[in-house]
Amino acid sequence: MESPLRLGVIGIGAMGMAVARNALDRGITVAVRDIRPEADREAAAAGATVCASPADVGCASDVIVVLVVDRHQVDAVLFGDDGVVRGMAPGGIVVVSSTIEPAFAESVGPRLAAAGLHHLDGAVSGGPARARDGTMSMMASGADAPFARAEPLLRQLATKLFRVGTRSGDGARAKMLNNLLAGVNLSAAAEALTLGERLGLDPHAMLAVIRASSGDSWMIGDRMPHALAGDFETRAAVDILKKDLGIVTGAARANDYPTPLADAALGVFEATSRMGHGAEDDSAVLKFYRSR
Amino acid sequence: MESPLRLGVIGIGAMGMAVARNALDRGITVAVRDIRPEADREAAAAGATVCASPADVGCASDVIVVLVVDRHQVDAVLFGDDGVVRGMAPGGIVVVSSTIEPAFAESVGPRLAAAGLHHLDGAVSGGPARARDGTMSMMASGADAPFARAEPLLRQLATKLFRVGTRSGDGARAKMLNNLLAGVNLSAAAEALTLGERLGLDPHAMLAVIRASSGDSWMIGDRMPHALAGDFETRAAVDILKKDLGIVTGAARANDYPTPLADAALGVFEATSRMGHGAEDDSAVLKFYRSR
């Protein structure tokens, strides 16, 4: 029997830390690296091995989950000085879970292959709470052999593990389409509830009705209860979903494909950001409508 | 103890017939009226009393649920020759469940009051299957006394009974806002899945991923499984949701309120209808996107 796979987590922000803690709870060996010393200290206290560089994480891991912020950071931690490719033994598997452009995700596979490493897309959804208990969803894609090898480990991190394709980039594409719906459904929730306020309806009563009716969505149920209570503490920022919607509309335009709903939602997020709410919770799109 | 309330149902299309059958199953006395003789025959076979006119339904009922198609029919069955106001005893309660413009719903209350009758808004959601087993939602509004009197009966028709306000029109407003979300979430579902098709993703795999993620909505789960299977048999037509979205955007414009998401969804439904799919299932918005 093969010895248990060792996990590396690069980028231990809210999501990465939750993934690492969940893995440690399950008895998995975890090596981490973040550029922020306080994050590294927190991970060490939780039982992770803190490495000096992404290359060292590579050296200490069989499967690495990358959860840094954007494609520039993904590029740096994989291919930069002291990047993963400089330390990971051939046959290692790199799961890129950061939200990145599909075209960039597509380019990662061949570049890792040149170093003898396997690439899996592993975009995630569900937020830190579900990452912490291992019930988040993961949209994975990649070749059969590395997927089969990593699957038992990935299922401990994400009970809702979906193999959406065999191509590098398909996981990123799936995440992009989910983001389209999250952004549209959230904007529409704010549009409906605030129009109701304007018409004299109680938004709390409206929310209860909609949740029991055909207008229900995951986003209205997750975001509107705290937003209607005036709590806009940031779980996911306006500017993050604005960026994600920009990736969608950019990919659609590049394929000459119409996305009128995503375009409209992007406009709402841009306007909310211009009003100065870009760093607030994405439910602050309510404030755009209420200001009209 | 007061004797059980007698129910009248005017307009026994798919929804009205389901409501009548559910009531009959529960031992409620039901009087009905439809302009189509075959519908009246079907209701008679199920055990309802078929009346010759809406006035006669009024005469035979304590609470009437109106489920005709639009405001013109509501106006005719309530206030026309042989309308409900000519037959119903003072104190009777008229629940208008047809989807109508809020401003028209608002006008119904005073006109019924002039005949000694009470008006409740009672917009419904959930479709014929949930009407048949009494688990649909109803968005009710109106004065306290008639609501309290009708409530036990209404709860047998709609376990998810919500009192959204005390004003005539609030039920219609709530339904309108639910329709906004249903229309937007459905258009967005089609937009995301067909963009995925264009990008080479399997739409069935995409649907499974999204249903487990933050992009999920009631509409994507209800409509897309049969639409992706190529089944566009009409449950609710493109032209119905197009009309409903037009009511929303009209009410928003009248209040100088922005609804960019609803506007975009209306555009998708209008384009789908112009392509000749207006009488098909509303999930045929897929065909608009696939034609691009």
Coordinates of C-alpha atoms in Angstrom, one line a residue:
Chain A
M1 CA 0.0 0.0 0.0
E2 CA 1.2 3.5 -0.9
S3 CA 2.0 5.7 2.1
P4 CA -0.5 8.5 2.6
L5 CA -0.1 11.5 0.4
R6 CA 1.4 14.6 1.9
L7 CA -0.5 17.9 1.3
G8 CA 1.0 21.3 0.6
V9 CA -1.1 24.5 0.8
I10 CA 0.4 27.7 -0.7
G11 CA -1.5 30.8 0.2
I12 CA -3.1 30.5 3.6
G13 CA -5.6 33.3 3.6
A14 CA -9.1 32.6 4.9
M15 CA -9.7 29.7 2.5
G16 CA -6.2 28.3 2.5
M17 CA -6.0 28.3 6.3
A18 CA -9.4 26.6 6.5
V19 CA -8.3 23.9 4.1
A20 CA -5.0 23.3 6.0
R21 CA -6.8 23.1 9.4
N22 CA -9.4 20.6 8.0
A23 CA -6.6 18.4 6.6
L24 CA -4.6 18.5 9.9
D25 CA -7.8 17.5 11.8
R26 CA -8.0 14.5 9.6
G27 CA -4.4 13.4 10.3
I28 CA -3.0 14.5 7.0
T29 CA 0.6 15.9 6.9
V30 CA 0.5 19.5 5.8
A31 CA 3.2 21.9 4.6
V32 CA 2.4 25.5 4.1
R33 CA 3.8 28.8 2.8
D34 CA 2.4 32.3 2.8
I35 CA 4.2 35.6 2.4
R36 CA 2.6 37.0 5.6
P37 CA 4.6 35.8 8.7
E38 CA 1.5 36.0 10.9
A39 CA -0.3 33.5 8.7
D40 CA 2.7 31.2 8.8
R41 CA 2.8 31.5 12.6
E42 CA -1.0 30.6 12.8
A43 CA -0.5 27.6 10.6
A44 CA 2.5 26.4 12.6
A45 CA 0.5 26.7 15.8
A46 CA -2.2 24.5 14.2
G47 CA 0.4 21.8 13.4
A48 CA 1.5 22.5 9.9
T49 CA 5.1 22.5 8.7
V50 CA 6.0 26.1 7.6
C51 CA 8.3 26.2 4.6
A52 CA 10.6 29.0 3.6
S53 CA 9.5 29.0 -0.1
P54 CA 7.1 27.4 -2.5
A55 CA 10.0 25.2 -3.7
D56 CA 10.3 23.9 -0.2
V57 CA 6.6 23.2 0.0
G58 CA 7.0 21.3 -3.2
C59 CA 9.8 19.3 -1.7
A60 CA 7.6 18.3 1.3
S61 CA 4.4 17.5 -0.6
D62 CA 2.9 15.0 -3.0
V63 CA -0.1 17.1 -3.8
I64 CA -0.1 20.9 -3.5
V65 CA -3.3 23.1 -3.4
V66 CA -2.6 26.6 -4.5
L67 CA -5.0 29.2 -3.0
V68 CA -3.2 32.5 -3.6
V69 CA -5.2 35.6 -4.8
D70 CA -4.8 35.8 -8.5
R71 CA -3.0 34.6 -11.6
H72 CA 0.1 36.8 -11.0
Q73 CA 0.6 35.1 -7.6
V74 CA -0.1 31.7 -9.1
D75 CA 2.5 32.3 -11.7
A76 CA 5.0 33.5 -9.1
V77 CA 4.6 30.6 -6.7
L78 CA 4.7 28.0 -9.4
F79 CA 7.3 29.3 -11.8
G80 CA 9.2 32.1 -10.1
D81 CA 12.5 32.1 -8.2
D82 CA 12.0 29.4 -5.5
G83 CA 8.8 28.4 -7.2
V84 CA 7.2 24.9 -6.8
V85 CA 8.8 23.6 -10.0
R86 CA 12.2 24.1 -8.4
G87 CA 11.5 21.8 -5.5
M88 CA 8.8 19.3 -6.2
A89 CA 9.8 15.7 -7.3
P90 CA 8.6 14.6 -10.7
G91 CA 5.1 13.1 -10.6
G92 CA 3.9 15.6 -8.1
I93 CA 0.4 17.0 -8.5
V94 CA -0.4 20.7 -8.4
V95 CA -4.0 21.7 -7.9
V96 CA -4.7 25.3 -8.7
S97 CA -7.7 26.4 -6.7
S98 CA -7.3 30.2 -7.1
T99 CA -10.0 31.8 -9.3
I100 CA -8.1 32.5 -12.5
E101 CA -8.8 33.2 -16.1
P102 CA -9.4 29.9 -18.1
A103 CA -6.9 30.8 -20.7
F104 CA -4.2 31.2 -18.0
A105 CA -5.3 27.9 -16.4
E106 CA -4.9 26.2 -19.7
S107 CA -1.3 27.4 -20.0
V108 CA -0.4 26.0 -16.6
G109 CA -0.6 22.4 -17.5
P110 CA 2.1 22.3 -20.2
R111 CA 4.4 24.5 -18.1
L112 CA 4.1 22.1 -15.1
A113 CA 4.5 19.1 -17.5
A114 CA 7.9 20.5 -18.6
A115 CA 9.0 20.1 -15.0
G116 CA 7.6 16.6 -14.8
L117 CA 4.6 17.7 -12.7
H118 CA 0.9 17.1 -13.2
H119 CA -1.7 19.9 -13.2
L120 CA -5.3 19.7 -11.9
D121 CA -7.8 22.6 -12.0
G122 CA -9.4 22.6 -8.6
A123 CA -11.5 25.8 -8.3
V124 CA -13.5 25.9 -5.1
S125 CA -16.8 27.3 -3.9
G126 CA -18.5 27.5 -0.6
G127 CA -16.5 29.9 1.5
P128 CA -14.1 29.4 4.5
A129 CA -16.7 27.8 6.8
R130 CA -17.3 24.9 4.4
A131 CA -13.6 24.7 3.6
R132 CA -13.0 24.3 7.3
D133 CA -15.2 21.3 7.7
G134 CA -14.3 19.8 4.3
T135 CA -17.8 20.2 2.7
M136 CA -16.9 22.8 0.1
S137 CA -17.3 22.1 -3.6
M138 CA -14.3 21.7 -5.9
M139 CA -14.5 21.9 -9.7
A140 CA -11.7 19.7 -10.8
S141 CA -10.3 18.9 -14.2
G142 CA -7.2 17.2 -15.6
A143 CA -5.9 13.9 -16.9
D144 CA -7.1 10.6 -15.5
A145 CA -4.0 9.3 -13.8
P146 CA -3.2 12.3 -11.5
F147 CA -6.9 12.8 -10.8
A148 CA -7.3 9.2 -9.7
R149 CA -4.2 9.5 -7.5
A150 CA -5.2 12.8 -5.9
E151 CA -9.0 12.0 -5.6
P152 CA -9.1 10.3 -2.2
L153 CA -7.2 13.3 -0.7
L154 CA -9.2 15.9 -2.5
R155 CA -12.5 14.2 -1.3
Q156 CA -11.3 14.9 2.3
L157 CA -11.0 18.5 1.5
A158 CA -14.2 18.9 -0.6
T159 CA -16.9 16.3 -0.2
K160 CA -18.6 17.9 -3.2
L161 CA -15.8 17.1 -5.6
F162 CA -16.8 17.3 -9.3
R163 CA -14.7 16.3 -12.2
V164 CA -15.9 18.7 -14.9
G165 CA -13.5 17.8 -17.6
T166 CA -10.1 16.4 -18.6
R167 CA -8.6 19.6 -20.0
S168 CA -6.5 22.1 -18.0
G169 CA -8.8 25.1 -17.7
D170 CA -12.2 23.3 -17.5
G171 CA -12.2 23.7 -13.7
A172 CA -11.5 27.4 -14.1
R173 CA -14.3 27.6 -16.8
A174 CA -16.8 25.9 -14.5
K175 CA -15.9 28.3 -11.6
M176 CA -16.3 31.2 -14.0
L177 CA -19.8 30.1 -15.0
N178 CA -20.7 29.6 -11.3
N179 CA -19.5 33.1 -10.6
L180 CA -21.7 34.5 -13.5
L181 CA -24.7 33.0 -11.7
A182 CA -23.6 34.1 -8.2
G183 CA -23.1 37.7 -9.4
V184 CA -26.3 37.9 -11.4
N185 CA -28.4 36.2 -8.7
L186 CA -27.0 38.5 -6.0
S187 CA -27.6 41.7 -8.1
A188 CA -31.1 40.5 -8.9
A189 CA -31.8 39.8 -5.2
A190 CA -30.8 43.3 -4.2
E191 CA -32.8 44.7 -7.2
A192 CA -36.0 42.9 -6.2
L193 CA -35.8 43.6 -2.4
T194 CA -35.0 47.3 -2.8
L195 CA -37.7 47.8 -5.4
G196 CA -40.0 46.2 -2.8
E197 CA -38.8 48.7 -0.3
R198 CA -39.5 51.5 -2.7
L199 CA -43.0 50.1 -3.2
G200 CA -43.7 50.0 0.6
L201 CA -43.1 46.3 1.2
D202 CA -41.2 45.0 4.2
P203 CA -38.0 43.4 2.9
H204 CA -37.8 40.8 5.6
A205 CA -41.3 39.6 4.7
M206 CA -40.4 39.7 1.1
L207 CA -37.3 37.6 1.7
A208 CA -39.3 34.9 3.5
V209 CA -41.8 34.7 0.6
I210 CA -39.1 34.5 -2.1
R211 CA -37.2 31.9 -0.2
A212 CA -40.3 29.7 -0.4
S213 CA -41.0 30.5 -4.0
S214 CA -39.6 30.2 -7.5
G215 CA -37.4 33.3 -7.1
D216 CA -35.2 31.6 -4.5
S217 CA -31.4 31.3 -5.0
W218 CA -28.4 30.3 -3.0
M219 CA -27.1 33.9 -3.0
I220 CA -30.3 35.5 -1.8
G221 CA -30.4 33.0 1.1
D222 CA -26.8 33.4 2.0
R223 CA -26.3 37.2 1.6
M224 CA -29.6 39.0 2.2
P225 CA -30.3 38.0 5.8
H226 CA -27.2 39.8 7.1
A227 CA -27.4 42.6 4.5
L228 CA -31.0 43.5 5.5
A229 CA -29.8 43.5 9.1
G230 CA -27.3 46.2 8.1
D231 CA -24.3 43.9 8.5
F232 CA -21.9 44.4 5.5
E233 CA -18.9 43.0 7.2
T234 CA -16.8 41.5 4.3
R235 CA -17.1 37.8 3.7
A236 CA -16.4 38.3 -0.1
A237 CA -15.8 41.8 -1.3
V238 CA -17.6 43.7 -4.0
D239 CA -14.4 44.1 -5.9
I240 CA -13.7 40.3 -6.0
L241 CA -17.1 39.5 -7.6
K242 CA -16.6 42.6 -9.9
K243 CA -13.3 41.1 -11.0
D244 CA -14.9 37.6 -11.5
L245 CA -17.7 39.1 -13.6
G246 CA -15.1 40.9 -15.7
I247 CA -13.4 37.5 -16.4
V248 CA -16.8 36.1 -17.5
T249 CA -17.7 39.0 -19.8
G250 CA -14.1 39.0 -21.2
A251 CA -14.2 35.3 -22.0
A252 CA -17.7 35.7 -23.6
R253 CA -16.6 38.7 -25.7
A254 CA -13.5 36.7 -26.8
N255 CA -15.9 34.1 -28.1
D256 CA -18.3 36.6 -29.6
Y257 CA -20.9 35.3 -27.2
P258 CA -23.8 37.5 -25.7
T259 CA -24.0 37.7 -21.9
P260 CA -26.6 40.4 -21.3
L261 CA -27.3 39.3 -17.7
A262 CA -23.6 39.1 -16.7
D263 CA -23.1 42.5 -18.4
A264 CA -25.9 44.1 -16.3
A265 CA -24.6 42.5 -13.1
L266 CA -21.1 43.8 -13.8
G267 CA -22.5 47.3 -14.3
V268 CA -24.1 47.0 -10.8
F269 CA -20.9 45.9 -9.2
E270 CA -18.9 48.6 -11.0
A271 CA -21.3 51.3 -9.9
T272 CA -21.3 50.0 -6.3
S273 CA -17.5 50.0 -6.3
R274 CA -17.4 53.6 -7.8
M275 CA -19.6 54.7 -4.9
G276 CA -16.7 53.6 -2.5
H277 CA -18.1 50.2 -1.4
G278 CA -15.5 48.1 -3.3
A279 CA -13.9 46.6 -0.1
E280 CA -17.3 45.9 1.6
D281 CA -19.2 42.7 1.5
D282 CA -20.6 41.9 -2.0
S283 CA -24.1 42.3 -0.6
A284 CA -23.4 46.0 -0.5
V285 CA -24.8 46.1 -4.0
L286 CA -28.0 46.9 -2.0
K287 CA -26.5 50.3 -1.4
F288 CA -26.3 51.0 -5.1
Y289 CA -30.0 50.5 -5.5
R290 CA -30.9 52.3 -2.3
S291 CA -29.0 55.3 -3.5
R292 CA -31.2 55.7 -6.6
Chain B
M1 CA -69.0 27.0 16.0
E2 CA -69.3 28.6 12.5
S3 CA -70.1 26.1 9.7
P4 CA -67.2 25.3 7.3
L5 CA -66.5 28.0 4.7
R6 CA -67.6 27.1 1.2
L7 CA -64.9 27.7 -1.5
G8 CA -65.5 29.1 -5.0
V9 CA -62.9 28.8 -7.7
I10 CA -63.3 31.0 -10.8
G11 CA -61.0 30.1 -13.7
I12 CA -60.2 26.4 -13.7
G13 CA -57.2 26.1 -15.9
A14 CA -54.2 24.0 -14.8
M15 CA -53.8 26.0 -11.5
G16 CA -57.5 26.5 -10.7
M17 CA -58.4 22.8 -11.3
A18 CA -55.5 21.7 -9.1
V19 CA -56.7 24.0 -6.3
A20 CA -60.3 22.8 -6.7
R21 CA -59.2 19.1 -6.6
N22 CA -57.1 19.6 -3.6
A23 CA -60.0 21.3 -1.7
L24 CA -62.4 18.6 -2.7
D25 CA -60.0 15.9 -1.4
R26 CA -60.0 17.7 1.9
G27 CA -63.8 17.6 2.1
I28 CA -64.3 21.3 1.3
T29 CA -67.5 22.2 -0.6
V30 CA -66.4 23.7 -4.0
A31 CA -68.3 25.7 -6.6
V32 CA -66.6 26.5 -9.9
R33 CA -67.0 28.4 -13.1
D34 CA -64.9 28.5 -16.3
I35 CA -65.8 29.7 -19.8
R36 CA -64.6 26.4 -21.3
P37 CA -67.3 23.7 -21.0
E38 CA -64.7 20.9 -20.9
A39 CA -63.1 22.4 -17.9
D40 CA -66.5 22.6 -16.2
R41 CA -67.2 19.0 -17.0
E42 CA -63.9 17.9 -15.6
A43 CA -64.6 19.8 -12.4
A44 CA -68.1 18.3 -12.1
A45 CA -66.7 14.8 -12.5
A46 CA -64.3 15.6 -9.6
G47 CA -67.2 16.6 -7.3
A48 CA -67.4 20.3 -7.7
T49 CA -70.7 22.2 -8.2
V50 CA -70.6 23.9 -11.6
C51 CA -72.2 27.3 -11.7
A52 CA -73.7 29.1 -14.7
S53 CA -71.9 32.4 -14.0
P54 CA -69.5 34.1 -11.6
A55 CA -72.5 35.6 -9.8
D56 CA -73.8 32.1 -9.1
V57 CA -70.3 31.1 -7.8
G58 CA -70.6 34.1 -5.5
C59 CA -74.0 32.9 -4.3
A60 CA -72.6 29.5 -3.5
S61 CA -69.4 30.5 -1.7
D62 CA -68.0 32.3 1.4
V63 CA -64.5 32.6 -0.1
I64 CA -63.7 32.8 -3.8
V65 CA -60.3 32.2 -5.3
V66 CA -60.0 33.9 -8.7
L67 CA -57.4 32.2 -11.0
V68 CA -58.3 33.6 -14.5
V69 CA -55.5 34.6 -16.9
D70 CA -55.2 38.4 -16.6
R71 CA -56.6 41.7 -15.3
H72 CA -59.2 41.9 -18.1
Q73 CA -60.7 38.6 -17.1
V74 CA -60.4 39.5 -13.4
D75 CA -62.3 42.7 -14.1
A76 CA -65.0 40.8 -16.1
V77 CA -65.6 38.0 -13.6
L78 CA -65.8 40.3 -10.6
F79 CA -67.6 43.4 -12.0
G80 CA -69.0 42.4 -15.4
D81 CA -72.6 41.3 -16.2
D82 CA -73.2 38.3 -14.0
G83 CA -70.0 39.1 -12.1
V84 CA -69.3 38.0 -8.5
V85 CA -70.5 41.3 -7.0
R86 CA -74.1 40.6 -8.4
G87 CA -74.3 37.3 -6.5
M88 CA -72.1 37.2 -3.4
A89 CA -73.7 38.0 0.0
P90 CA -72.1 40.9 1.9
G91 CA -69.2 39.9 4.0
G92 CA -67.9 37.5 1.3
I93 CA -64.2 37.3 0.7
V94 CA -62.6 37.5 -2.8
V95 CA -59.0 36.3 -3.1
V96 CA -57.4 37.4 -6.4
S97 CA -54.7 34.9 -7.2
S98 CA -54.2 35.7 -10.9
T99 CA -50.9 37.5 -11.7
I100 CA -52.0 41.1 -12.2
E101 CA -50.5 44.6 -12.1
P102 CA -50.2 45.9 -8.5
A103 CA -52.0 49.2 -9.5
F104 CA -55.0 47.2 -10.7
A105 CA -54.9 45.0 -7.7
E106 CA -55.0 48.1 -5.5
S107 CA -58.2 49.3 -7.3
V108 CA -60.0 46.0 -6.7
G109 CA -60.3 46.5 -2.9
P110 CA -62.5 49.6 -2.9
R111 CA -64.7 48.3 -5.8
L112 CA -65.4 45.1 -3.9
A113 CA -66.0 47.1 -0.7
A114 CA -68.7 49.1 -2.5
A115 CA -70.6 45.8 -2.9
G116 CA -70.0 44.9 0.8
L117 CA -67.3 42.3 -0.1
H118 CA -63.7 41.9 1.2
H119 CA -60.7 41.7 -1.0
L120 CA -57.5 39.8 -0.3
D121 CA -54.5 39.6 -2.6
G122 CA -53.5 36.0 -3.0
A123 CA -50.9 35.6 -5.6
V124 CA -49.6 32.0 -5.9
S125 CA -46.3 30.4 -6.8
G126 CA -45.2 26.8 -7.2
G127 CA -47.1 25.5 -10.3
P128 CA -50.0 23.0 -10.7
A129 CA -48.3 20.0 -8.9
R130 CA -47.9 22.0 -5.7
A131 CA -51.4 23.5 -6.0
R132 CA -52.7 19.9 -6.4
D133 CA -51.3 18.8 -3.0
G134 CA -51.8 22.1 -1.2
T135 CA -48.1 22.9 -0.8
M136 CA -47.9 25.9 -3.1
S137 CA -47.0 29.4 -1.7
M138 CA -49.5 32.2 -1.5
M139 CA -48.6 35.9 -1.1
A140 CA -51.6 37.3 0.7
S141 CA -52.4 40.8 1.7
G142 CA -55.5 42.6 3.0
A143 CA -57.3 43.7 6.1
D144 CA -57.0 41.8 9.4
A145 CA -60.6 40.6 9.8
P146 CA -61.1 38.9 6.4
F147 CA -57.6 37.5 6.5
A148 CA -58.2 35.9 9.9
R149 CA -61.6 34.5 8.7
A150 CA -60.1 33.1 5.4
E151 CA -56.7 31.9 6.8
P152 CA -57.7 28.4 7.9
L153 CA -59.2 27.7 4.5
L154 CA -56.3 29.3 2.6
R155 CA -53.7 27.2 4.6
Q156 CA -55.4 24.1 3.3
L157 CA -54.8 25.4 -0.3
A158 CA -51.3 26.7 0.3
T159 CA -49.2 25.5 3.3
K160 CA -46.7 28.2 2.5
L161 CA -49.1 31.1 3.2
F162 CA -47.4 34.4 3.7
R163 CA -49.1 37.7 4.8
V164 CA -47.0 40.2 3.0
G165 CA -49.0 43.3 3.9
T166 CA -52.3 44.8 4.8
R167 CA -52.8 46.8 1.6
S168 CA -54.7 45.7 -1.5
G169 CA -51.9 45.2 -4.0
D170 CA -49.1 44.1 -1.7
G171 CA -49.7 40.4 -2.7
A172 CA -49.4 41.4 -6.4
R173 CA -46.3 43.4 -5.6
A174 CA -44.7 40.5 -3.9
K175 CA -45.5 38.2 -6.8
M176 CA -44.1 40.7 -9.2
L177 CA -40.8 40.8 -7.3
N178 CA -40.7 37.0 -7.2
N179 CA -41.3 37.0 -11.0
L180 CA -38.4 39.4 -11.4
L181 CA -36.1 36.9 -9.7
A182 CA -37.6 33.9 -11.5
G183 CA -37.0 35.6 -14.9
V184 CA -33.5 36.8 -14.2
N185 CA -32.4 33.6 -12.6
L186 CA -33.7 31.5 -15.5
S187 CA -32.1 33.7 -18.1
A188 CA -28.8 33.7 -16.3
A189 CA -29.0 29.9 -16.0
A190 CA -29.4 29.6 -19.7
E191 CA -26.7 32.1 -20.3
A192 CA -24.2 30.3 -18.1
L193 CA -24.9 26.8 -19.4
T194 CA -24.8 27.7 -23.0
L195 CA -21.7 29.8 -22.6
G196 CA -20.2 26.6 -21.1
E197 CA -21.3 24.6 -24.1
R198 CA -19.6 27.2 -26.3
L199 CA -16.4 26.7 -24.2
G200 CA -16.5 22.9 -24.6
L201 CA -18.0 22.0 -21.2
D202 CA -20.6 19.3 -20.7
P203 CA -23.8 21.2 -19.6
H204 CA -25.0 18.2 -17.6
A205 CA -21.8 18.2 -15.6
M206 CA -22.0 22.0 -15.3
L207 CA -25.5 21.8 -13.9
A208 CA -24.5 19.3 -11.3
V209 CA -21.6 21.5 -10.2
I210 CA -23.7 24.7 -10.0
R211 CA -26.5 23.0 -8.1
A212 CA -23.9 22.2 -5.4
S213 CA -22.4 25.7 -5.5
S214 CA -23.1 29.4 -4.9
G215 CA -24.7 29.8 -8.4
D216 CA -27.7 27.6 -7.5
S217 CA -31.2 28.8 -7.9
W218 CA -34.7 27.4 -7.7
M219 CA -35.2 28.1 -11.4
I220 CA -32.0 26.4 -12.6
G221 CA -33.0 23.2 -10.7
D222 CA -36.6 23.2 -11.9
R223 CA -36.1 24.1 -15.5
M224 CA -32.7 23.1 -16.8
P225 CA -32.9 19.3 -16.3
H226 CA -35.7 18.9 -18.8
A227 CA -34.5 21.7 -21.1
L228 CA -31.0 20.1 -21.4
A229 CA -32.8 16.8 -22.2
G230 CA -34.4 18.7 -25.1
D231 CA -37.9 18.7 -23.5
F232 CA -39.5 22.1 -24.0
E233 CA -43.1 21.0 -23.4
T234 CA -44.8 24.0 -21.9
R235 CA -45.2 24.2 -18.2
A236 CA -45.1 28.0 -18.1
A237 CA -44.7 29.8 -21.5
V238 CA -42.0 32.2 -22.6
D239 CA -44.7 34.8 -23.3
I240 CA -46.1 34.5 -19.7
L241 CA -42.8 35.3 -18.1
K242 CA -42.2 38.0 -20.8
K243 CA -45.5 39.6 -19.7
D244 CA -44.6 39.3 -16.1
L245 CA -41.2 40.9 -16.6
G246 CA -42.9 43.7 -18.5
I247 CA -45.1 44.4 -15.5
V248 CA -42.0 44.6 -13.3
T249 CA -40.1 47.0 -15.5
G250 CA -43.2 49.1 -16.1
A251 CA -43.7 49.4 -12.3
A252 CA -40.0 50.2 -11.8
R253 CA -40.1 52.9 -14.5
A254 CA -43.3 54.4 -13.0
N255 CA -41.3 54.8 -9.8
D256 CA -38.2 56.0 -11.6
Y257 CA -36.3 53.0 -10.2
P258 CA -33.5 51.2 -12.0
T259 CA -33.8 47.5 -12.8
P260 CA -30.9 46.7 -15.1
L261 CA -31.1 42.9 -14.4
A262 CA -34.9 42.7 -15.1
D263 CA -34.4 44.8 -18.2
A264 CA -31.7 42.5 -19.5
A265 CA -33.9 39.4 -18.8
L266 CA -36.9 41.0 -20.5
G267 CA -34.7 41.5 -23.5
V268 CA -33.8 37.8 -23.6
F269 CA -37.5 36.8 -23.3
E270 CA -38.5 39.2 -26.0
A271 CA -35.8 38.0 -28.4
T272 CA -36.8 34.4 -27.7
S273 CA -40.4 35.2 -28.4
R274 CA -39.5 37.0 -31.6
M275 CA -37.7 33.9 -32.7
G276 CA -41.0 32.1 -32.6
H277 CA -40.7 30.3 -29.3
G278 CA -43.2 32.4 -27.3
A279 CA -45.7 29.5 -26.7
E280 CA -42.9 27.1 -25.7
D281 CA -41.7 26.4 -22.1
D282 CA -39.9 29.4 -20.6
S283 CA -36.7 27.3 -20.5
A284 CA -36.7 27.8 -24.3
V285 CA -34.6 30.9 -23.6
L286 CA -31.8 28.4 -24.1
K287 CA -32.6 28.5 -27.8
F288 CA -32.0 32.3 -27.9
Y289 CA -28.5 31.8 -26.6
R290 CA -27.8 28.7 -28.7
S291 CA -28.7 30.6 -31.9
R292 CA -26.0 33.2 -31.4

